[in-house]
GROMACS .gro file of N, CA and C in nm:
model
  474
    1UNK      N    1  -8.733  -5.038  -5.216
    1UNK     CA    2  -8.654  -5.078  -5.100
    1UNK      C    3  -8.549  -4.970  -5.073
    2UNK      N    4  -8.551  -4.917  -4.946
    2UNK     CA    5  -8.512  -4.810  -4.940
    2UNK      C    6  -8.293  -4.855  -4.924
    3UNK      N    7  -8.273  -4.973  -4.833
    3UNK     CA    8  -8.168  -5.048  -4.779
    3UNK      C    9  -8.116  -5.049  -4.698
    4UNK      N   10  -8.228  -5.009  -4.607
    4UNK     CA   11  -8.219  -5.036  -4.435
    4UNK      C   12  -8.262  -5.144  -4.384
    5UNK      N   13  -8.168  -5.175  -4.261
    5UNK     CA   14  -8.213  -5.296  -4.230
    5UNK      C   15  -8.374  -5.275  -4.083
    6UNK      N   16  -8.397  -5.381  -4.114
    6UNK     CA   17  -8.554  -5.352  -4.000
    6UNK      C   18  -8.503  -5.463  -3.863
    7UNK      N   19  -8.490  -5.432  -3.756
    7UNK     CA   20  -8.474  -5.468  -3.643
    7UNK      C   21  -8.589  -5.547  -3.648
    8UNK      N   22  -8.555  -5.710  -3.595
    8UNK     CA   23  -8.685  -5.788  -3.548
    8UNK      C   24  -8.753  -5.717  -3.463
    9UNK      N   25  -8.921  -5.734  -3.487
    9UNK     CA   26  -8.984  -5.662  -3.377
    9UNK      C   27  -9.015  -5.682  -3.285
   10UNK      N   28  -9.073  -5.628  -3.182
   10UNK     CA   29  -9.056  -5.640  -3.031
   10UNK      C   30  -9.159  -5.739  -2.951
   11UNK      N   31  -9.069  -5.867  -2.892
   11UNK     CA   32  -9.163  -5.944  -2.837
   11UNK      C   33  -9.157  -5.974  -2.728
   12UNK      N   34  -9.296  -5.985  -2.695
   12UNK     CA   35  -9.311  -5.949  -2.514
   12UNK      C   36  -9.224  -6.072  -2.392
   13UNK      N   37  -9.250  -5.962  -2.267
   13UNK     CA   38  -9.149  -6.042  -2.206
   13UNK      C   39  -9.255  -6.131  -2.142
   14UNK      N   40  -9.243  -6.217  -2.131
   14UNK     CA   41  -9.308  -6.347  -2.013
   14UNK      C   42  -9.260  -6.343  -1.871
   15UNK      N   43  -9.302  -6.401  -1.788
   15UNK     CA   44  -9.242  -6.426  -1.694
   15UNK      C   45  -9.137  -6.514  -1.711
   16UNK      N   46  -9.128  -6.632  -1.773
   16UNK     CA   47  -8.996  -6.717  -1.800
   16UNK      C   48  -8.907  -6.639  -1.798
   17UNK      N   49  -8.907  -6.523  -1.905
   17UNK     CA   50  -8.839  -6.427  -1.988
   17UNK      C   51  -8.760  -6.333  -1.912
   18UNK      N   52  -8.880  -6.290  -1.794
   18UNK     CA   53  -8.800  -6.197  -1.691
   18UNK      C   54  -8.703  -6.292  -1.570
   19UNK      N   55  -8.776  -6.378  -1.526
   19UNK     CA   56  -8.667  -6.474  -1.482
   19UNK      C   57  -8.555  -6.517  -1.490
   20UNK      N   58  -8.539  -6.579  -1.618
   20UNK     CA   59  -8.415  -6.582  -1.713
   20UNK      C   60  -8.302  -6.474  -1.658
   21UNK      N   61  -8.382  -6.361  -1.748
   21UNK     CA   62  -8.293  -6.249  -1.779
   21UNK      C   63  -8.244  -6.193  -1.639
   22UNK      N   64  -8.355  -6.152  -1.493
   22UNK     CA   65  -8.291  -6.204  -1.413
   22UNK      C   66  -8.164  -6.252  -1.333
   23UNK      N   67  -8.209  -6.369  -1.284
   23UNK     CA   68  -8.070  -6.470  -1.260
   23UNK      C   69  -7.968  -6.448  -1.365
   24UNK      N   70  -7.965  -6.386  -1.507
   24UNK     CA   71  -7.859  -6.338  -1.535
   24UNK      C   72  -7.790  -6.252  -1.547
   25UNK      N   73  -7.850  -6.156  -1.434
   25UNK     CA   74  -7.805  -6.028  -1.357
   25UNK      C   75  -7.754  -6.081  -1.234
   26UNK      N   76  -7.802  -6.150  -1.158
   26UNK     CA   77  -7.793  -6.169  -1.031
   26UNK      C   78  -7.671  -6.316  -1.013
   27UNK      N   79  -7.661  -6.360  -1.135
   27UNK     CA   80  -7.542  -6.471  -1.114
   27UNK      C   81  -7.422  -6.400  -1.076
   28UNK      N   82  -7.365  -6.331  -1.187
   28UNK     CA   83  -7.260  -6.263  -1.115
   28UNK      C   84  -7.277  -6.195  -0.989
   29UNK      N   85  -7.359  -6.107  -0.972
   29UNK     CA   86  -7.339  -6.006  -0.862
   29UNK      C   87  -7.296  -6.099  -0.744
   30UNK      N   88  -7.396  -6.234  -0.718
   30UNK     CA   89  -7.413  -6.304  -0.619
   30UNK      C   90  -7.269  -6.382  -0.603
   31UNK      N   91  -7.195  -6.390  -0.729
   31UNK     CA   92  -7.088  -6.429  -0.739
   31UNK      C   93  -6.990  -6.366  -0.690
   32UNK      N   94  -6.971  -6.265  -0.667
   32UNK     CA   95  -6.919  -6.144  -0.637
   32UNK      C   96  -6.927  -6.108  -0.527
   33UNK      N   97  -7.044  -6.083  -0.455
   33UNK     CA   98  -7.110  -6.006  -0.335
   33UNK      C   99  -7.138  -6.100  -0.220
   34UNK      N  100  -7.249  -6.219  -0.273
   34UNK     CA  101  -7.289  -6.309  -0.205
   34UNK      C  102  -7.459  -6.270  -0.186
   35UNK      N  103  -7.493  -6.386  -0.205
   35UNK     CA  104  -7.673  -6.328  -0.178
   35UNK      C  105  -7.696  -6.234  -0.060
   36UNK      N  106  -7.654  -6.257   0.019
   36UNK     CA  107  -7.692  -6.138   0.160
   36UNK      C  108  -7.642  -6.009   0.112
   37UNK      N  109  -7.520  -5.939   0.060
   37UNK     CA  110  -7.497  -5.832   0.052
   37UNK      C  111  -7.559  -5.812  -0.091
   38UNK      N  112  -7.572  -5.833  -0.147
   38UNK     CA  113  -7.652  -5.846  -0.291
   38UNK      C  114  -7.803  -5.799  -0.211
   39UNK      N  115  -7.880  -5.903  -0.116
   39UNK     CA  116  -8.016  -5.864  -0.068
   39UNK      C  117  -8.045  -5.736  -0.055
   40UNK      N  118  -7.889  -5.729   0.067
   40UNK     CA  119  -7.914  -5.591   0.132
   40UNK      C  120  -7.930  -5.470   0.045
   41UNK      N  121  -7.850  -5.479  -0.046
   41UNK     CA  122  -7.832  -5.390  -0.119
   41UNK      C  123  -7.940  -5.360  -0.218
   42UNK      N  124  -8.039  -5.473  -0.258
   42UNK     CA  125  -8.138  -5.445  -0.338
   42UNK      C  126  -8.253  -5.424  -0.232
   43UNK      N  127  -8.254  -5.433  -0.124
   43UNK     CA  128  -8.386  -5.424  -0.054
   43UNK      C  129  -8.464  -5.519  -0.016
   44UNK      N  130  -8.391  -5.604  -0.004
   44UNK     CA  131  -8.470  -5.724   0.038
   44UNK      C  132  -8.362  -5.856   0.086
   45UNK      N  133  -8.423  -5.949   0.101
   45UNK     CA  134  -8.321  -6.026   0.212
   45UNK      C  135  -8.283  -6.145   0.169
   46UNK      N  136  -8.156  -6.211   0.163
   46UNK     CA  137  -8.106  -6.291   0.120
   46UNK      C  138  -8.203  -6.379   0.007
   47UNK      N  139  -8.286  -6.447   0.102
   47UNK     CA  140  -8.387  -6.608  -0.032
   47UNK      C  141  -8.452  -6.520  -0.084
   48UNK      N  142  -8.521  -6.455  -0.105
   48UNK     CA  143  -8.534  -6.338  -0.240
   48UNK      C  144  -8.442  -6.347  -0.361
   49UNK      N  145  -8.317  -6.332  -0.316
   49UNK     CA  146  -8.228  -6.344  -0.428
   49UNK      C  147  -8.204  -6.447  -0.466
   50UNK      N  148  -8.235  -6.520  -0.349
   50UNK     CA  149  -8.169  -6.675  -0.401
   50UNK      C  150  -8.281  -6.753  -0.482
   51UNK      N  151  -8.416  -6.722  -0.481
   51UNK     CA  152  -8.511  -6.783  -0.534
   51UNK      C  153  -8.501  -6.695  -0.679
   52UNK      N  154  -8.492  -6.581  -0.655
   52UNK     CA  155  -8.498  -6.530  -0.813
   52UNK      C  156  -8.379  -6.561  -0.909
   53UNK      N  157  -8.254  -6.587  -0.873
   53UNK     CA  158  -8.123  -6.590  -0.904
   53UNK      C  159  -8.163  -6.737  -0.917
   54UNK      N  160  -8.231  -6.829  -0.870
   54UNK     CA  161  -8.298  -6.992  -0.938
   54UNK      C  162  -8.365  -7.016  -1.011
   55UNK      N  163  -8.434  -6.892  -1.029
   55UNK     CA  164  -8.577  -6.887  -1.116
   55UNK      C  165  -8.682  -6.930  -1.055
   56UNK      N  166  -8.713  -6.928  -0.944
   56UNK     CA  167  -8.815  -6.983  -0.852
   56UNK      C  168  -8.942  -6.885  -0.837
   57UNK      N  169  -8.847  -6.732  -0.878
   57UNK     CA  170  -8.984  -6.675  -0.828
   57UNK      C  171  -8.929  -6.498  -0.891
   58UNK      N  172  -8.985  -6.438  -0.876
   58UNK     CA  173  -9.006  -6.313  -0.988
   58UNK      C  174  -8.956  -6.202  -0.920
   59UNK      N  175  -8.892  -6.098  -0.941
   59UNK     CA  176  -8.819  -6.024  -0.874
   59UNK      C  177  -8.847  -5.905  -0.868
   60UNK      N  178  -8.910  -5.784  -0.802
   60UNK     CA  179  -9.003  -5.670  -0.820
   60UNK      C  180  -8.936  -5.565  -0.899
   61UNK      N  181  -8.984  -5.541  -0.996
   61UNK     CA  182  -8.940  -5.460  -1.011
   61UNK      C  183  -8.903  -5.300  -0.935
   62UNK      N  184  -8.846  -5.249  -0.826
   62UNK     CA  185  -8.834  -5.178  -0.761
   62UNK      C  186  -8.698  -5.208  -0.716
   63UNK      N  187  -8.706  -5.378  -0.686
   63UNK     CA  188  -8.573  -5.425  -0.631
   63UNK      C  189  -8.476  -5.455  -0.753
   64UNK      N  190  -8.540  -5.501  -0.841
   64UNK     CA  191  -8.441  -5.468  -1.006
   64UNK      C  192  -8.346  -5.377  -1.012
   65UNK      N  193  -8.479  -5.267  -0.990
   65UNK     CA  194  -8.400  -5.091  -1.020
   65UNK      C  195  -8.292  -5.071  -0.936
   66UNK      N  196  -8.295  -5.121  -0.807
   66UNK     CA  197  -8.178  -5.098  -0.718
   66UNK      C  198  -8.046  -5.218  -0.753
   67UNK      N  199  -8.058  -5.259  -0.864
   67UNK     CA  200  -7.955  -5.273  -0.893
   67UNK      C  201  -7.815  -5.286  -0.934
   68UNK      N  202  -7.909  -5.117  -1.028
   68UNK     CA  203  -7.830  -5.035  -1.083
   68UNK      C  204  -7.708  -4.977  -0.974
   69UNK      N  205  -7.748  -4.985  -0.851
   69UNK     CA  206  -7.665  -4.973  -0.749
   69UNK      C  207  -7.541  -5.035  -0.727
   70UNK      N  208  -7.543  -5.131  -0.788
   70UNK     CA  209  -7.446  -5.275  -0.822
   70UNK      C  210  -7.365  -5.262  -0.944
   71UNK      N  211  -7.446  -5.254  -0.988
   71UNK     CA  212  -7.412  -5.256  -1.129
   71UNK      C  213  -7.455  -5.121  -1.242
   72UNK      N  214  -7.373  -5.061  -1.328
   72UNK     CA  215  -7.506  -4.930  -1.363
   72UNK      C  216  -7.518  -4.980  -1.509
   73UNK      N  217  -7.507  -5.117  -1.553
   73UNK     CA  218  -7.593  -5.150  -1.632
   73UNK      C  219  -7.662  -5.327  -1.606
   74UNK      N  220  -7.694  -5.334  -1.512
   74UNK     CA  221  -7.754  -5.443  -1.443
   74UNK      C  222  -7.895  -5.468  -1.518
   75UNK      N  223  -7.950  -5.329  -1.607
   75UNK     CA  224  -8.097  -5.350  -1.636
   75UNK      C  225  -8.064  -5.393  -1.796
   76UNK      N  226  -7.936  -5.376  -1.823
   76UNK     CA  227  -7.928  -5.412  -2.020
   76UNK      C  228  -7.990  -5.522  -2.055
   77UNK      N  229  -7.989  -5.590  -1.968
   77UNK     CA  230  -8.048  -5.751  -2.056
   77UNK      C  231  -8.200  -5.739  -2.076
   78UNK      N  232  -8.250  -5.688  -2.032
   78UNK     CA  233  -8.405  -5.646  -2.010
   78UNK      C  234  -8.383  -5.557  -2.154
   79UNK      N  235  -8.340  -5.451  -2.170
   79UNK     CA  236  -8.336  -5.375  -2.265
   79UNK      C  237  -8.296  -5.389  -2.367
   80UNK      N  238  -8.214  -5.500  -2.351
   80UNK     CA  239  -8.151  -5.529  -2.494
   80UNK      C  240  -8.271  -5.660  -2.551
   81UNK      N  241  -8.392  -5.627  -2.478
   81UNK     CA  242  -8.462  -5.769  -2.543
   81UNK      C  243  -8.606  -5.652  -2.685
   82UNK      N  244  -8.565  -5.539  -2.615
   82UNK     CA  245  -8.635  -5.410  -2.670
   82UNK      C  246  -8.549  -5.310  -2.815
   83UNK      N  247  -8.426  -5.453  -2.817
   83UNK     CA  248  -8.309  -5.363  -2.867
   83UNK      C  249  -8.250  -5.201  -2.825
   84UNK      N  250  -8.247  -5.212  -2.658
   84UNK     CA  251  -8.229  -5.080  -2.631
   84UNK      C  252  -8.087  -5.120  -2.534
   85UNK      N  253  -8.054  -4.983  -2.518
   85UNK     CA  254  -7.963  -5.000  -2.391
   85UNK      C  255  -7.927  -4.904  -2.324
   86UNK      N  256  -7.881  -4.828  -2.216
   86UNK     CA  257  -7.898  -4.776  -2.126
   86UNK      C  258  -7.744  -4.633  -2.201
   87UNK      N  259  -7.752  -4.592  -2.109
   87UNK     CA  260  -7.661  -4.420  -2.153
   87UNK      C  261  -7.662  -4.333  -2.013
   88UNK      N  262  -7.559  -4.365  -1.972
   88UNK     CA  263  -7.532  -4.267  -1.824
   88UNK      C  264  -7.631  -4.132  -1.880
   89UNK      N  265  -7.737  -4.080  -1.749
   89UNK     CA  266  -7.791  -3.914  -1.768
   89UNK      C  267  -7.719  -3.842  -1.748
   90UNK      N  268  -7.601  -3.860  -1.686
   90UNK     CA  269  -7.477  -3.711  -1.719
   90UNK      C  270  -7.421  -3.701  -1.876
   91UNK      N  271  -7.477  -3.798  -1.947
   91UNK     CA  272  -7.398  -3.785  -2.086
   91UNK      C  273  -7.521  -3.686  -2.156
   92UNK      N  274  -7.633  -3.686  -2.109
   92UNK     CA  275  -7.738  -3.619  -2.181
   92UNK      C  276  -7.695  -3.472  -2.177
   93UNK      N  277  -7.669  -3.375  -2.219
   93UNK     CA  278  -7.642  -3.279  -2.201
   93UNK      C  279  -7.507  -3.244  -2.127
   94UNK      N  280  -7.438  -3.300  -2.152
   94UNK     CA  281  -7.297  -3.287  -2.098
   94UNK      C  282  -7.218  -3.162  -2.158
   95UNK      N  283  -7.135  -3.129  -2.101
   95UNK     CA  284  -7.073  -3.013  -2.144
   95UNK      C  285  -6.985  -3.047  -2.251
   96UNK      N  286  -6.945  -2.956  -2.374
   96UNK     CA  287  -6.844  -2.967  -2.464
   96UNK      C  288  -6.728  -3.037  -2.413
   97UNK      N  289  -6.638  -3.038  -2.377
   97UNK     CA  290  -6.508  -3.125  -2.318
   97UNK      C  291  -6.524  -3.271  -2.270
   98UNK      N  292  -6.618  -3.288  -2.247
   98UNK     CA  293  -6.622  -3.457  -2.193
   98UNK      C  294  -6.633  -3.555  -2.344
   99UNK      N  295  -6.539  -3.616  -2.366
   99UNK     CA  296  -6.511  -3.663  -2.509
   99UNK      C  297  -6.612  -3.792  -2.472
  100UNK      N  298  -6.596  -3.863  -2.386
  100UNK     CA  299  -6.671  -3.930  -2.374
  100UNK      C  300  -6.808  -3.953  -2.372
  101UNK      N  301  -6.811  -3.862  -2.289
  101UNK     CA  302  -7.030  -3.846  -2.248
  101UNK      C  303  -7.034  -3.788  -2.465
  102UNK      N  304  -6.954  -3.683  -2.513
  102UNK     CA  305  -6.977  -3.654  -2.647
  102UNK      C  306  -7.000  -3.784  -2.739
  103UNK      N  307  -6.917  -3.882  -2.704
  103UNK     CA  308  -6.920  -3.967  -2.808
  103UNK      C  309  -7.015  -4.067  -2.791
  104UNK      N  310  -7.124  -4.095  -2.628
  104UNK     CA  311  -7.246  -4.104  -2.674
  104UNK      C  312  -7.306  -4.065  -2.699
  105UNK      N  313  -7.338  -3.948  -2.642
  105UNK     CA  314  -7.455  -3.870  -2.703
  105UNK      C  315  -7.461  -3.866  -2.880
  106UNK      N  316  -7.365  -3.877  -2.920
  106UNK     CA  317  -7.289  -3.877  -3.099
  106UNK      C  318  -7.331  -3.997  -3.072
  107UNK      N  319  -7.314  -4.150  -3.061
  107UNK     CA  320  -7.352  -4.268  -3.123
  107UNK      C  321  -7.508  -4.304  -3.068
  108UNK      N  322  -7.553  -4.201  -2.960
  108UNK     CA  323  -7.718  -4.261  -2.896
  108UNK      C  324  -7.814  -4.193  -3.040
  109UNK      N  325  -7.748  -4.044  -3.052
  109UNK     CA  326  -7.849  -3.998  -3.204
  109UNK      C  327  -7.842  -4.024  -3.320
  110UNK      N  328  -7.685  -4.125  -3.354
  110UNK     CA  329  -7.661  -4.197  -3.500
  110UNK      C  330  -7.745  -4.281  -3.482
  111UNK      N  331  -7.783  -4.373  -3.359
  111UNK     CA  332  -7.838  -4.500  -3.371
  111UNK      C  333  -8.017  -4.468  -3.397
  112UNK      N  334  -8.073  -4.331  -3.339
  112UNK     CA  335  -8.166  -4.344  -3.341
  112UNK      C  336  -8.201  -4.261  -3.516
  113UNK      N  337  -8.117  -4.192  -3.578
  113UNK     CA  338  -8.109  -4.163  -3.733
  113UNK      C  339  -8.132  -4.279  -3.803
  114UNK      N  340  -8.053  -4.363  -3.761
  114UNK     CA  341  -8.032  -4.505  -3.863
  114UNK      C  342  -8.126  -4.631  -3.809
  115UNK      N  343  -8.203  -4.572  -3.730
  115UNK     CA  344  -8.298  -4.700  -3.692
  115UNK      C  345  -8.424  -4.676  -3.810
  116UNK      N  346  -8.490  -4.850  -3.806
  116UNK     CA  347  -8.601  -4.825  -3.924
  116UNK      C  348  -8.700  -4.726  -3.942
  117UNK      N  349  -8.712  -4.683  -3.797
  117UNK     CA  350  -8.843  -4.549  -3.824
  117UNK      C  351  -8.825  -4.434  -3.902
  118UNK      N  352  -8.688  -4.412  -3.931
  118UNK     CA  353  -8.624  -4.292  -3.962
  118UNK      C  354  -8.526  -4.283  -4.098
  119UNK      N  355  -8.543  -4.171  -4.119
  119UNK     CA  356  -8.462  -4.201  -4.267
  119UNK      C  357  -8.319  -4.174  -4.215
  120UNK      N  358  -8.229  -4.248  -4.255
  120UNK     CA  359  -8.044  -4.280  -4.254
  120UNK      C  360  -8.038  -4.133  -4.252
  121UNK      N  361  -7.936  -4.095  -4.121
  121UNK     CA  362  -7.902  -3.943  -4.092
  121UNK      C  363  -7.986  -3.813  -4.074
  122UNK      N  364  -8.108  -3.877  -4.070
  122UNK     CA  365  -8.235  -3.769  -4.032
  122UNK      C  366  -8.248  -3.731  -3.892
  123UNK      N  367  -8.155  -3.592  -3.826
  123UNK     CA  368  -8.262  -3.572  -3.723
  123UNK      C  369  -8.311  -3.479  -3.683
  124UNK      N  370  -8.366  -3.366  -3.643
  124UNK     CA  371  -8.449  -3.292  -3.645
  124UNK      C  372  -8.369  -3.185  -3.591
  125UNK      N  373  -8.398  -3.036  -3.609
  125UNK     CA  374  -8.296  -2.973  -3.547
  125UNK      C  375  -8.244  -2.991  -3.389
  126UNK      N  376  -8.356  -2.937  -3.381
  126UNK     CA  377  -8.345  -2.967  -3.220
  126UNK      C  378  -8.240  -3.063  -3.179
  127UNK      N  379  -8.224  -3.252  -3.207
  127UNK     CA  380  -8.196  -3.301  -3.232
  127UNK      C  381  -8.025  -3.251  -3.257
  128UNK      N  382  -7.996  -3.248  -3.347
  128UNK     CA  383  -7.893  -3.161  -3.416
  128UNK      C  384  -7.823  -3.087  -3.326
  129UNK      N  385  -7.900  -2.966  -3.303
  129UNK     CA  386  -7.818  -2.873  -3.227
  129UNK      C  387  -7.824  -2.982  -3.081
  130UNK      N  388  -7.814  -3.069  -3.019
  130UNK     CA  389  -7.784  -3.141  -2.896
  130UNK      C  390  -7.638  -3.180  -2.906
  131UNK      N  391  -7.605  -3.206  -3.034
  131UNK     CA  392  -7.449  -3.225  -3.089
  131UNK      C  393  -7.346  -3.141  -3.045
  132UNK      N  394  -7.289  -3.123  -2.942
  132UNK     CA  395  -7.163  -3.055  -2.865
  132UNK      C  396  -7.080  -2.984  -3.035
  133UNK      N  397  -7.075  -2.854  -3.046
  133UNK     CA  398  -7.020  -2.847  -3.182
  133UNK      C  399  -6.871  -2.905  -3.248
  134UNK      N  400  -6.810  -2.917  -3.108
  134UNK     CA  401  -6.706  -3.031  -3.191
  134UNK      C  402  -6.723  -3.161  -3.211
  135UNK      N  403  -6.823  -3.228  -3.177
  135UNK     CA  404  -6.852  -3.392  -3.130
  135UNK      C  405  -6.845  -3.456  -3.213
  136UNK      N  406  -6.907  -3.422  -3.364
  136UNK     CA  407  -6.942  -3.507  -3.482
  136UNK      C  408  -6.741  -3.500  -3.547
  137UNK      N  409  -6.643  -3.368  -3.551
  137UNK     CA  410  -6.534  -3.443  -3.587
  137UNK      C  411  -6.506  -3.444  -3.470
  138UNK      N  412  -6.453  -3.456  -3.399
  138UNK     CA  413  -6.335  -3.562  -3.263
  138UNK      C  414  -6.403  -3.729  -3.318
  139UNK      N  415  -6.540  -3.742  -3.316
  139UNK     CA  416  -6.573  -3.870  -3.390
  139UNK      C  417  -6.558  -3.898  -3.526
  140UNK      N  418  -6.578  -3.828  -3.590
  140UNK     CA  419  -6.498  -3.849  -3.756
  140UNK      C  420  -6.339  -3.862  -3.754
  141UNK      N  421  -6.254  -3.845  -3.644
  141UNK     CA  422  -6.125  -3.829  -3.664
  141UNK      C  423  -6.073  -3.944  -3.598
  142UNK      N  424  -6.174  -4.001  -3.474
  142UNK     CA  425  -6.105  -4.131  -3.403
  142UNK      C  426  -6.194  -4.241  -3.536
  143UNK      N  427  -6.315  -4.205  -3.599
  143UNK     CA  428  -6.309  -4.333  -3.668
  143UNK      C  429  -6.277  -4.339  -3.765
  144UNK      N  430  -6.158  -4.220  -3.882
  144UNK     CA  431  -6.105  -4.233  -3.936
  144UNK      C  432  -5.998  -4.324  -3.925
  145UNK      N  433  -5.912  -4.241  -3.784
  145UNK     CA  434  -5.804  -4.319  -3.706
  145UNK      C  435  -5.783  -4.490  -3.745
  146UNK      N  436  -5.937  -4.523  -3.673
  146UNK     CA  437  -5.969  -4.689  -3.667
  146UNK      C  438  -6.002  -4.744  -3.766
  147UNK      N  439  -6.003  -4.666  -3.883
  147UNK     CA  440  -6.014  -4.756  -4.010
  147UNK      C  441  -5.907  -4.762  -4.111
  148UNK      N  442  -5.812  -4.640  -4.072
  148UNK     CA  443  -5.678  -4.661  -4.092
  148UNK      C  444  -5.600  -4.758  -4.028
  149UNK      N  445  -5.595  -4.779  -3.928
  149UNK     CA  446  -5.527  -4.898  -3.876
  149UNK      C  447  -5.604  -5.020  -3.861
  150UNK      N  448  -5.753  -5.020  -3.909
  150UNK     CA  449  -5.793  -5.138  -3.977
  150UNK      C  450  -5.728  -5.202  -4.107
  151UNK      N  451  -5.725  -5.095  -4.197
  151UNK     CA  452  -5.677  -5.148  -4.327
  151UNK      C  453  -5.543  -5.197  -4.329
  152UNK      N  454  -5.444  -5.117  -4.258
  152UNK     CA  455  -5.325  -5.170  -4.216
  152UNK      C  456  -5.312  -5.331  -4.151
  153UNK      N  457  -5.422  -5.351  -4.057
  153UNK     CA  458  -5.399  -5.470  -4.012
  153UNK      C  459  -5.458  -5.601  -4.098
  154UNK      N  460  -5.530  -5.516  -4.156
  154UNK     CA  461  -5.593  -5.616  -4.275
  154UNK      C  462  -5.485  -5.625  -4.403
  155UNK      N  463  -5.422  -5.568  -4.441
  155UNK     CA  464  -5.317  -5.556  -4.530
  155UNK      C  465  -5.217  -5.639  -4.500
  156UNK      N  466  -5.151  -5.626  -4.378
  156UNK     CA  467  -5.034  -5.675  -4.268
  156UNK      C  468  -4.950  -5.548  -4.302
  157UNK      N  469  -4.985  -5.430  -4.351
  157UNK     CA  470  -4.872  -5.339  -4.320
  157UNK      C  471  -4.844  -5.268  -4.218
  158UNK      N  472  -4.927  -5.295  -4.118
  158UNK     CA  473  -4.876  -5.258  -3.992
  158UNK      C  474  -4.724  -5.250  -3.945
   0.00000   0.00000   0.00000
């Protein structure tokens, strides 16, 4: 046993499944927007939304994608049924200075090191060199940071 953990494996979506998940994209927006500007905006016209946002009826994927328009992670629930989740494409190759886009690209290749296919901290050069050369400490130094003032708050010596 190596003492990794194994992610349940991947089970398919149904239609129930996409439905669901769905209307629980489209509750808020519609909450927010209103089915008509919600329609418009996905490409299609008001009872569209309103039947899929009921579960009445199945939502194309095309008009999904334009959701992201709404929302730019409107598709997570879908993905998170794959255990995945989405990563702005300006973070893919982002330039050294963006601490941010750095610190996914730093937690999108920890996660895929430490997933079961792979051995804990394995990744290939290639891989590797994608690492902005300061990225791995600015992230060793904020999660030092946060585990210092974890222990503190766990202590109460804050």
């Amino acid at each position: 046993m190596t003492g990794r953990t194994v992610p349940p494996s991947f089970v398919p979506l149904t239609e129930d499944d996409a439905r669901e998940t769905t209307r629980e994209m489209l509750l808020p927006l519609c909450q927010k927007l209103g089915p008509t500007r919600v329609g418009k905006a996905l490409g299609c016209d008001e009872k569209t939304v309103r039947n899929a946002r009921d579960e009445t009826s199945t939502l194309r994927i095309d008009l999904l994608v334009n959701a992201l328009g709404l929302d730019p992670l409107a598709l997570d629930g879908f993905l998170l049924r794959a255990g995945r989740r989405s990563v702005p494409a300006e973070c893919i190759g982002a330039a050294d200075g963006d601490a941010l886009c750095n610190l996914l690209k730093v937690s999108h290749l920890l996660s895929m090191a430490l997933s079961d296919q792979r051995t804990p901290g394995a990744l290939d050069d290639a891989e590797l060199m994608e690492i902005p050369s300061d990225a791995l400490d600015i992230c060793a130094r904020a999660i030092a940071a946060m585990q210092t003032r974890q222990s503190a708050l766990r202590t109460g010596s804050n």
